[in-house]
Amino acid sequence: MGNWVVNEGLSILVILVWLGLNAFLFWWYYRVYDVPVKYHYSRKLLGSALAWARAPAACLNFNCLLILLPVCRNLLSFLRGSSACCSTRIRRQLDRNLTFHKMVAWMIALHTAIHTIAHLFNVERCVDGRVEAKGTIQAALSDLGDKTGETYLNFVRKKIPNPEGGLYVAFTYLAGLSGVIITLALILIITSSTKTIRRSYFEVFWYTHHLFVVFFIGLVIHGAGRIVRGQTDESLKEHNPHTCEKNFTQWGKISSCPIPQFAGNPPMTWKWVVVPMILYFFERLVRFWRSQQKVVITKVVNHPFKTFELQMMKKGFKMEVGQYIFVQCPTVSHLEWHPFTLTSAPEEDYFSIHIRIVGDWTEGVFNACGCDKQEFQEAWKLPKILVDGPFGTASEDVFSYETVMLVGAGIGVTPFASVLKSVWYKYCNDATSLRLKKIYFYWLCRDTHAFEWFADLLQSLENQMQERDNAQFLSYNIYLTGWDESQATHFTVHHDEEQRCD
Amino acid sequence: MGRIEWAMWANEQALASGLILVTGGVVAVAAQFKGWPFAAYAIAAGVFVCLLEYPRGKRKKGSTMERCGQKYLTAVVKVFGPITRNYYVRAILHAALAVPAGFLLSTILGTACLGIASAIYLLAAIRGEEWNPIEQKPQERPQVGGGTIKQPPAMPPPRPPADTRKKPPAEVAGQENPIPVTIEAE
């Protein structure tokens, strides 16, 4: 239990604070529209549906502010680097940005649903108030604005009955039209973001996700029509709704109850989202600028089992152990960026990634680098590469302890290539200053085929350690979980023989 | 984009549309909005669309994640043969189902979403995609090693007896500290 609190406690705290803020905003803005006398007549016309629509609207403002921030990965990298004073545990929260992004997205979907349903009631009541209500206070309130000098409360002016009236309102008023369009954009974004689609057809997810531009533009103009109306302060001084609502037939005829005047609320959403929108715009600008920096491939190494290594250099590139980069190869695709863990150590003068051929993009890069050819490739024939990064929380904690246990499963072993190489360089540089004295390395994978290059790295490290008389420094244990018929027959035949079994 | 099976996305979109139709329909019927019979239809259409779209089809390439408990509905959907297998039929069906819900504001969002799903299904049909049920694999294992190995081994591979195993004592992973560890005050 204690371990769980240490590992997850800070994340849970962040989520609870976020949920708490959502609940507070919902409650607060519900009361803003449910209590004050300014909206008394609005409530007479619409009931509590007005408050039920405005409360999620406030939460939507808050969540739409938040949703852009976790995907500004360069901004997060900057925060991570500049907060080097803070503990790794705090910095590691920044690595959970995508999870937070998804949670905020679901909250946006929920509040959109509440907001839309409440407004369905509002539209129905507004149209009915204009058309059907006869002799009631709703009729009197809805008639306001018909004569000159009057301001309207009910934004529906045409007397088209429901259900056509509701449809007319939704598609002719800015709030209605923008609302329908952005809700549709949100639904398309969500259906193309499910795990199945993301994992199998990333392009569909990525390109459809750019509908968020439509979403944000529509969101900002959604309130420009000012159709949420309340009584003006000047009117409230002369006309008190509590006393005057009973004689609604006499408004304007008696001196104590002149015609009430109304005004719409100005749009507020832009104040919430303008800063994140600017930050995100700069984020895309930074990504573009970084991608224009020249990257030179210095070496391409072909490894067995469809893996190849790209060693590259870029001016001003700084990395830490265990980080990753995004790579684009315009020769193969102008729009695809793929993440790869850095397998080189910071001490080396180049940075490298190991790429395994699993799909069309990786195969395209393989061919573009000339790995399928036997003869030596000229340097100018190598393709242009764009790099963004590095990102991710570094694993530099490994240097602060005397004994370290590294556990890697499958592809997760790749950052350890960087870690182990960096340890080796520090050891060669000045073994006495290195606090690290013993590494226990555990590696689990189905078979070593995908990571033969890593097995070779371990082997070479072990040899180098033995040369320096420090064979005990690195102790590695490899567990292969794949069951193979050839292994079975091998064991059955050879188990009687005396053998080292490690 | 050569490997996209558009039907996968159309399926997600159609399922979402069904839920939206049901939600809009329930609101309008419960509140008795004008024209609520259209909403009652939307509930029925939404439920039908959800049931039809819940079982995910089998992908041509790679494995497909089943939705929880979908095998019961797969059995039903499979029965209709070419009607449910062909995506042209689904595209036309969804377009037709969407229209009546468009007469009411509460359900028009469902109409728009189902219309988009219908368009994506049309694209899938033009690309020659089809709905194939995900079958339960029979529990027999392929005969490996010419039938001499009947089952995967229940025991770990045999190792030489303990006294012939020559492991240096320091390699006993982690049970004794090769270097004395001192606890430093933090």
XYZ file of C-alpha atoms in Angstrom, chain A:
502
model
C 0.000 0.000 0.000
C 2.802 2.368 0.890
C 4.449 1.743 -2.460
C 1.237 2.495 -4.274
C 0.891 5.835 -2.514
C 4.470 6.762 -3.364
C 4.050 5.790 -6.994
C 0.548 6.988 -7.737
C -0.224 9.469 -4.985
C 0.743 12.611 -6.855
C -1.217 11.611 -9.969
C -4.308 10.852 -7.917
C -3.928 14.216 -6.212
C -3.795 16.029 -9.557
C -6.925 14.202 -10.723
C -8.795 14.962 -7.506
C -7.917 18.647 -7.719
C -9.109 18.709 -11.324
C -12.388 16.948 -10.470
C -12.844 19.276 -7.527
C -12.442 22.329 -9.726
C -14.972 20.921 -12.177
C -17.485 20.297 -9.400
C -16.898 23.766 -7.957
C -17.352 25.521 -11.297
C -20.490 23.534 -11.978
C -22.021 24.390 -8.594
C -20.914 28.021 -8.696
C -22.270 28.840 -12.159
C -25.438 26.887 -11.475
C -26.068 29.241 -8.614
C -25.162 32.305 -10.700
C -28.142 31.549 -12.916
C -30.414 30.006 -10.345
C -30.351 32.526 -7.513
C -29.997 36.202 -8.474
C -33.000 38.325 -9.311
C -31.361 39.371 -12.587
C -32.414 36.061 -14.105
C -35.763 35.837 -12.402
C -37.743 36.395 -15.577
C -35.350 34.193 -17.548
C -36.108 31.409 -15.090
C -39.811 32.091 -15.430
C -39.512 31.462 -19.123
C -37.039 28.579 -19.088
C -37.180 26.967 -15.678
C -34.024 25.479 -14.245
C -32.893 24.392 -17.721
C -31.071 27.715 -18.065
C -28.867 27.011 -15.044
C -28.423 23.399 -16.181
C -27.091 24.687 -19.489
C -24.816 27.400 -18.116
C -23.148 25.278 -15.437
C -21.666 22.718 -17.870
C -20.801 25.627 -20.163
C -18.485 26.974 -17.467
C -16.959 23.524 -17.014
C -16.522 23.312 -20.784
C -14.632 26.605 -20.758
C -12.320 25.216 -18.075
C -11.758 21.859 -19.754
C -11.224 23.336 -23.211
C -8.527 25.473 -21.613
C -6.889 22.378 -20.175
C -7.121 20.090 -23.160
C -4.588 21.895 -25.315
C -1.883 22.056 -22.657
C -0.878 18.371 -22.270
C -0.234 18.035 -26.005
C 2.302 20.863 -26.146
C 5.194 18.449 -25.879
C 7.917 21.023 -26.441
C 6.453 23.198 -23.709
C 6.390 20.181 -21.392
C 10.004 19.394 -22.253
C 10.941 22.937 -21.383
C 9.108 22.667 -18.039
C 10.749 19.345 -17.364
C 14.205 20.748 -18.031
C 13.735 23.925 -16.089
C 12.344 22.106 -13.066
C 15.473 20.034 -12.669
C 15.419 21.147 -9.055
C 12.158 19.277 -8.427
C 12.119 15.580 -7.669
C 11.807 13.075 -10.459
C 8.427 12.090 -9.114
C 7.017 15.521 -9.887
C 8.655 15.637 -13.293
C 7.326 12.193 -14.077
C 3.767 13.529 -13.874
C 4.541 15.376 -17.085
C 4.996 11.990 -18.764
C 1.350 11.196 -18.113
C 0.188 14.028 -20.308
C -1.694 11.864 -22.794
C -3.690 10.116 -20.077
C -4.715 13.491 -18.713
C -5.599 14.695 -22.205
C -7.949 11.733 -22.646
C -9.588 12.268 -19.254
C -10.232 15.924 -20.040
C -11.646 14.888 -23.426
C -14.152 12.551 -21.783
C -15.146 15.318 -19.386
C -15.719 17.639 -22.368
C -17.941 14.976 -23.946
C -19.942 14.608 -20.729
C -20.461 18.344 -20.264
C -21.348 18.738 -23.940
C -24.077 16.148 -23.452
C -25.514 17.918 -20.389
C -25.265 21.323 -22.073
C -26.962 20.125 -25.269
C -29.801 18.349 -23.458
C -30.474 21.400 -21.284
C -30.560 23.613 -24.362
C -33.031 21.258 -26.049
C -35.375 22.134 -23.209
C -34.543 25.836 -23.522
C -35.247 25.954 -27.232
C -38.510 24.032 -26.850
C -39.677 26.397 -24.116
C -38.573 29.542 -25.952
C -40.429 28.547 -29.101
C -43.522 27.454 -27.169
C -43.449 30.710 -25.214
C -43.528 32.648 -28.473
C -46.169 30.593 -30.204
C -48.429 28.761 -27.833
C -48.444 30.448 -24.467
C -51.471 32.702 -24.357
C -52.230 34.941 -21.418
C -49.473 33.528 -19.281
C -46.439 35.350 -17.984
C -44.350 33.376 -20.500
C -46.428 34.920 -23.271
C -46.015 38.403 -21.808
C -42.268 37.914 -21.457
C -41.965 36.505 -24.964
C -43.905 39.395 -26.470
C -41.391 41.880 -25.117
C -39.353 43.294 -27.955
C -42.164 43.330 -30.470
C -42.808 47.029 -29.911
C -40.199 49.729 -30.502
C -38.239 50.766 -27.419
C -38.525 47.303 -25.933
C -35.645 44.878 -25.511
C -36.399 41.205 -25.863
C -35.971 38.430 -23.330
C -36.956 35.539 -25.560
C -34.410 35.427 -28.372
C -36.851 33.553 -30.627
C -38.640 36.212 -32.662
C -40.365 34.300 -35.468
C -43.585 32.558 -34.560
C -42.927 29.168 -36.092
C -44.359 26.353 -33.960
C -42.420 23.341 -32.743
C -40.959 21.026 -33.982
C -40.089 23.120 -37.029
C -39.565 26.168 -34.834
C -36.850 24.444 -32.869
C -35.077 23.311 -36.018
C -35.329 26.814 -37.493
C -33.775 28.332 -34.380
C -30.964 25.802 -34.266
C -29.901 26.365 -37.834
C -30.404 30.108 -38.269
C -28.960 31.452 -35.066
C -25.168 31.598 -34.704
C -25.250 29.798 -31.360
C -27.358 26.996 -32.763
C -25.403 26.495 -35.966
C -21.992 26.734 -34.305
C -23.184 24.403 -31.569
C -24.317 21.724 -34.008
C -21.114 21.972 -36.048
C -18.752 21.774 -33.095
C -20.676 18.910 -31.492
C -20.439 17.009 -34.748
C -16.693 17.749 -34.899
C -16.335 16.508 -31.317
C -18.173 13.266 -32.097
C -16.018 12.606 -35.162
C -12.875 13.293 -33.128
C -14.004 10.860 -30.440
C -15.054 8.019 -32.740
C -11.744 8.167 -34.602
C -9.762 8.237 -31.349
C -10.817 4.866 -29.978
C -7.990 2.483 -29.254
C -8.825 0.222 -32.189
C -8.641 3.040 -34.706
C -5.578 4.651 -33.128
C -3.578 1.445 -33.043
C -4.582 0.199 -36.466
C -5.105 3.289 -38.624
C -3.158 6.101 -37.041
C -3.619 8.433 -40.023
C -7.417 8.398 -39.666
C -7.015 9.334 -36.005
C -4.416 12.019 -36.626
C -6.048 13.805 -39.531
C -9.579 13.662 -38.089
C -8.209 14.992 -34.820
C -7.334 18.220 -36.594
C -11.062 18.979 -36.566
C -10.186 20.494 -33.204
C -9.389 23.672 -35.148
C -13.046 23.799 -36.270
C -14.047 22.988 -32.696
C -12.132 25.872 -31.152
C -13.171 28.430 -33.749
C -16.825 27.439 -33.311
C -16.433 27.458 -29.546
C -15.138 31.008 -29.479
C -17.931 32.407 -31.692
C -20.626 30.250 -30.060
C -21.696 32.957 -27.580
C -21.343 35.956 -29.891
C -25.099 36.149 -30.464
C -25.652 37.028 -26.804
C -28.877 35.100 -26.573
C -28.587 34.349 -22.851
C -30.507 37.310 -21.516
C -30.905 38.846 -18.088
C -32.586 41.973 -16.791
C -30.380 45.059 -16.891
C -29.317 46.752 -13.660
C -31.085 49.984 -14.529
C -34.299 48.114 -15.186
C -33.992 46.216 -11.898
C -33.911 49.542 -10.024
C -37.298 50.518 -11.445
C -38.953 47.154 -11.919
C -38.666 44.575 -9.151
C -39.584 41.154 -10.513
C -40.694 39.787 -7.175
C -43.387 42.424 -6.807
C -44.225 42.997 -10.446
C -44.462 39.469 -11.744
C -47.981 39.067 -10.475
C -49.393 41.890 -12.582
C -47.658 41.098 -15.858
C -50.640 42.334 -17.818
C -50.091 45.843 -16.451
C -46.426 46.377 -17.263
C -45.897 49.835 -18.652
C -49.357 50.902 -17.620
C -48.688 51.317 -13.918
C -45.851 53.473 -12.610
C -44.464 50.879 -10.216
C -43.846 48.349 -12.982
C -42.454 49.802 -16.171
C -41.547 47.484 -19.033
C -38.512 45.458 -17.938
C -35.411 45.777 -20.126
C -32.997 42.979 -20.951
C -29.509 42.556 -22.328
C -27.441 39.601 -23.387
C -24.270 38.361 -21.699
C -21.088 38.927 -23.664
C -19.190 35.845 -24.788
C -16.739 34.639 -22.146
C -15.178 31.566 -23.687
C -12.448 33.416 -25.537
C -11.057 34.670 -22.245
C -10.553 31.077 -21.076
C -9.083 29.558 -24.237
C -7.088 32.357 -25.842
C -3.879 31.667 -23.893
C -3.803 27.876 -24.510
C -4.625 28.489 -28.168
C -1.657 30.840 -28.459
C 0.585 28.365 -26.605
C -0.487 25.554 -28.912
C 0.098 27.709 -31.956
C 3.632 28.400 -30.739
C 4.082 24.699 -30.029
C 3.313 23.825 -33.669
C 5.579 26.670 -34.755
C 8.416 25.342 -32.592
C 7.892 21.814 -33.932
C 8.073 23.161 -37.469
C 11.167 25.259 -36.763
C 12.931 22.360 -35.054
C 12.093 20.087 -37.924
C 13.797 22.493 -40.299
C 17.111 22.137 -38.445
C 19.585 20.114 -40.443
C 20.101 16.515 -39.376
C 22.939 14.544 -40.938
C 23.027 10.762 -41.007
C 26.617 9.862 -40.165
C 26.290 6.090 -40.221
C 23.764 3.412 -41.064
C 24.294 -0.022 -39.522
C 22.443 -3.096 -40.647
C 21.588 -5.487 -37.803
C 20.158 -8.984 -38.137
C 16.459 -9.708 -37.969
C 15.236 -6.671 -39.902
C 16.717 -4.061 -37.608
C 18.892 -1.171 -38.624
C 20.560 1.637 -36.751
C 20.722 5.277 -37.784
C 23.490 7.383 -36.284
C 22.859 11.083 -36.748
C 24.185 14.480 -35.801
C 22.344 17.724 -35.315
C 23.706 21.047 -34.234
C 22.878 21.857 -30.645
C 21.295 18.488 -29.893
C 21.390 17.655 -26.177
C 19.959 14.502 -24.699
C 19.732 12.657 -21.406
C 19.668 8.908 -20.885
C 16.346 7.254 -21.561
C 14.750 9.958 -23.718
C 13.049 9.601 -27.101
C 12.720 11.607 -30.307
C 10.172 11.960 -33.083
C 11.521 11.270 -36.547
C 10.174 12.175 -39.987
C 11.555 11.100 -43.348
C 10.076 13.294 -46.112
C 11.208 10.858 -48.811
C 8.885 8.266 -47.332
C 6.064 10.456 -46.014
C 5.696 14.200 -45.556
C 3.243 13.951 -42.705
C 4.197 10.976 -40.551
C 6.222 11.465 -37.377
C 7.245 8.366 -35.438
C 8.725 8.151 -31.930
C 11.925 6.208 -31.279
C 13.891 5.772 -28.080
C 17.444 7.050 -28.243
C 19.896 4.195 -27.950
C 23.081 6.235 -27.775
C 24.621 7.711 -24.643
C 24.890 11.480 -24.074
C 28.694 11.085 -23.984
C 28.807 10.065 -27.636
C 29.174 12.693 -30.318
C 26.269 11.334 -32.326
C 22.771 10.195 -31.376
C 21.308 6.958 -32.639
C 18.037 5.108 -32.932
C 17.426 1.465 -33.726
C 14.542 0.883 -36.101
C 12.877 -2.462 -36.624
C 10.924 -2.980 -39.858
C 7.293 -3.549 -38.904
C 5.287 -1.492 -41.395
C 5.390 0.527 -44.562
C 7.053 3.583 -43.064
C 9.930 1.684 -41.459
C 10.385 -0.308 -44.646
C 10.413 2.925 -46.614
C 13.177 4.368 -44.445
C 15.101 1.092 -44.733
C 15.047 1.348 -48.518
C 15.748 5.084 -48.558
C 18.904 4.532 -46.499
C 20.046 1.911 -48.926
C 20.137 -0.902 -46.381
C 18.884 -3.362 -48.914
C 21.901 -2.743 -51.103
C 25.168 -4.495 -50.552
C 27.541 -1.863 -51.807
C 28.708 1.219 -49.971
C 26.317 4.177 -50.130
C 27.462 7.697 -50.876
C 26.705 10.166 -48.118
C 24.732 12.484 -50.364
C 22.362 9.657 -51.307
C 21.144 9.304 -47.730
C 17.676 10.777 -47.196
C 16.831 13.962 -45.355
C 15.670 13.316 -41.795
C 13.738 15.661 -39.535
C 13.989 15.278 -35.764
C 11.873 16.690 -32.956
C 12.891 16.206 -29.377
C 14.243 14.798 -27.211
C 11.271 14.198 -24.942
C 10.594 12.173 -21.850
C 11.793 12.073 -18.289
C 15.402 11.112 -18.156
C 16.554 8.098 -16.198
C 19.516 9.904 -14.657
C 18.535 8.639 -11.201
C 20.541 5.570 -12.064
C 23.777 7.448 -11.355
C 22.791 8.441 -7.837
C 22.887 4.992 -6.296
C 25.534 2.363 -5.648
C 23.418 -0.604 -6.588
C 20.863 -0.438 -9.306
C 18.315 -2.896 -10.634
C 17.114 -2.371 -14.175
C 14.095 -4.322 -15.388
C 13.042 -4.204 -19.010
C 10.315 -6.079 -20.817
C 10.231 -6.423 -24.575
C 10.654 -3.130 -26.386
C 10.998 -1.407 -22.993
C 14.582 -2.547 -22.900
C 15.621 0.082 -25.453
C 16.198 2.972 -23.016
C 18.605 0.711 -21.132
C 20.875 0.648 -24.141
C 21.355 4.349 -23.576
C 21.691 3.883 -19.813
C 24.223 1.095 -20.007
C 26.335 2.847 -22.613
C 26.337 6.009 -20.527
C 27.361 4.027 -17.451
C 30.170 2.507 -19.455
C 31.453 5.890 -20.637
C 31.364 7.309 -17.136
C 33.176 4.230 -15.886
C 35.910 4.548 -18.494
C 36.215 8.239 -17.910
C 36.721 8.102 -14.176
C 35.703 4.917 -12.421
C 36.304 6.296 -8.953
C 33.904 9.202 -9.338
C 31.130 6.877 -10.433
C 28.922 6.109 -7.464
C 27.420 3.145 -9.227
C 29.149 -0.077 -8.269
C 26.787 -2.857 -9.275
C 24.061 -3.242 -11.867
C 21.516 -6.022 -11.839
C 19.835 -6.134 -15.188
C 16.688 -8.178 -15.839
C 15.365 -8.558 -19.303
C 12.142 -10.358 -20.254
C 11.138 -10.917 -23.855
C 9.577 -13.534 -26.021
C 12.762 -14.181 -27.933
C 15.859 -12.179 -28.635
C 15.225 -11.962 -32.376
C 13.857 -8.444 -32.259
C 16.671 -7.246 -30.050
C 19.741 -9.096 -31.254
C 21.546 -5.774 -31.414
C 20.913 -5.279 -27.719
C 22.147 -8.750 -26.882
C 25.329 -7.853 -28.789
C 25.666 -4.659 -26.768
C 25.418 -6.607 -23.516
C 27.999 -9.059 -24.758
C 30.466 -6.325 -25.684
C 29.959 -4.572 -22.340
C 30.561 -7.817 -20.518
C 33.768 -8.412 -22.482
C 35.011 -4.897 -21.790
C 34.267 -5.298 -18.105
C 36.187 -8.548 -18.008
C 39.169 -6.877 -19.662
C 39.151 -4.317 -16.886
C 38.970 -6.999 -14.240
C 35.551 -5.957 -13.114
C 33.419 -8.836 -14.306
C 31.115 -8.451 -11.305
C 29.962 -4.957 -12.276
C 27.134 -6.009 -14.512
C 25.013 -9.015 -13.737
C 22.397 -9.697 -16.341
C 19.545 -12.191 -16.350
C 17.597 -12.802 -19.518
C 14.247 -14.571 -19.440
C 12.854 -15.824 -22.708
C 9.133 -16.459 -22.553
C 8.654 -17.821 -26.044
C 8.303 -21.563 -26.269
C 9.853 -23.026 -29.301
C 9.791 -26.584 -30.528
C 13.467 -26.513 -31.435
C 14.374 -25.397 -27.915
C 12.281 -28.216 -26.515
C 14.015 -30.881 -28.601
C 17.392 -29.344 -27.808
C 16.762 -29.573 -24.079
C 15.339 -33.050 -24.289
C 18.388 -34.295 -26.156
C 21.042 -32.438 -24.202
C 19.867 -32.329 -20.633
C 21.877 -35.307 -19.664
C 25.078 -33.602 -20.679
C 26.952 -31.417 -18.287
C 26.263 -27.855 -19.298
C 26.233 -24.332 -17.988
C 22.599 -23.301 -18.001
C 22.608 -19.582 -18.070
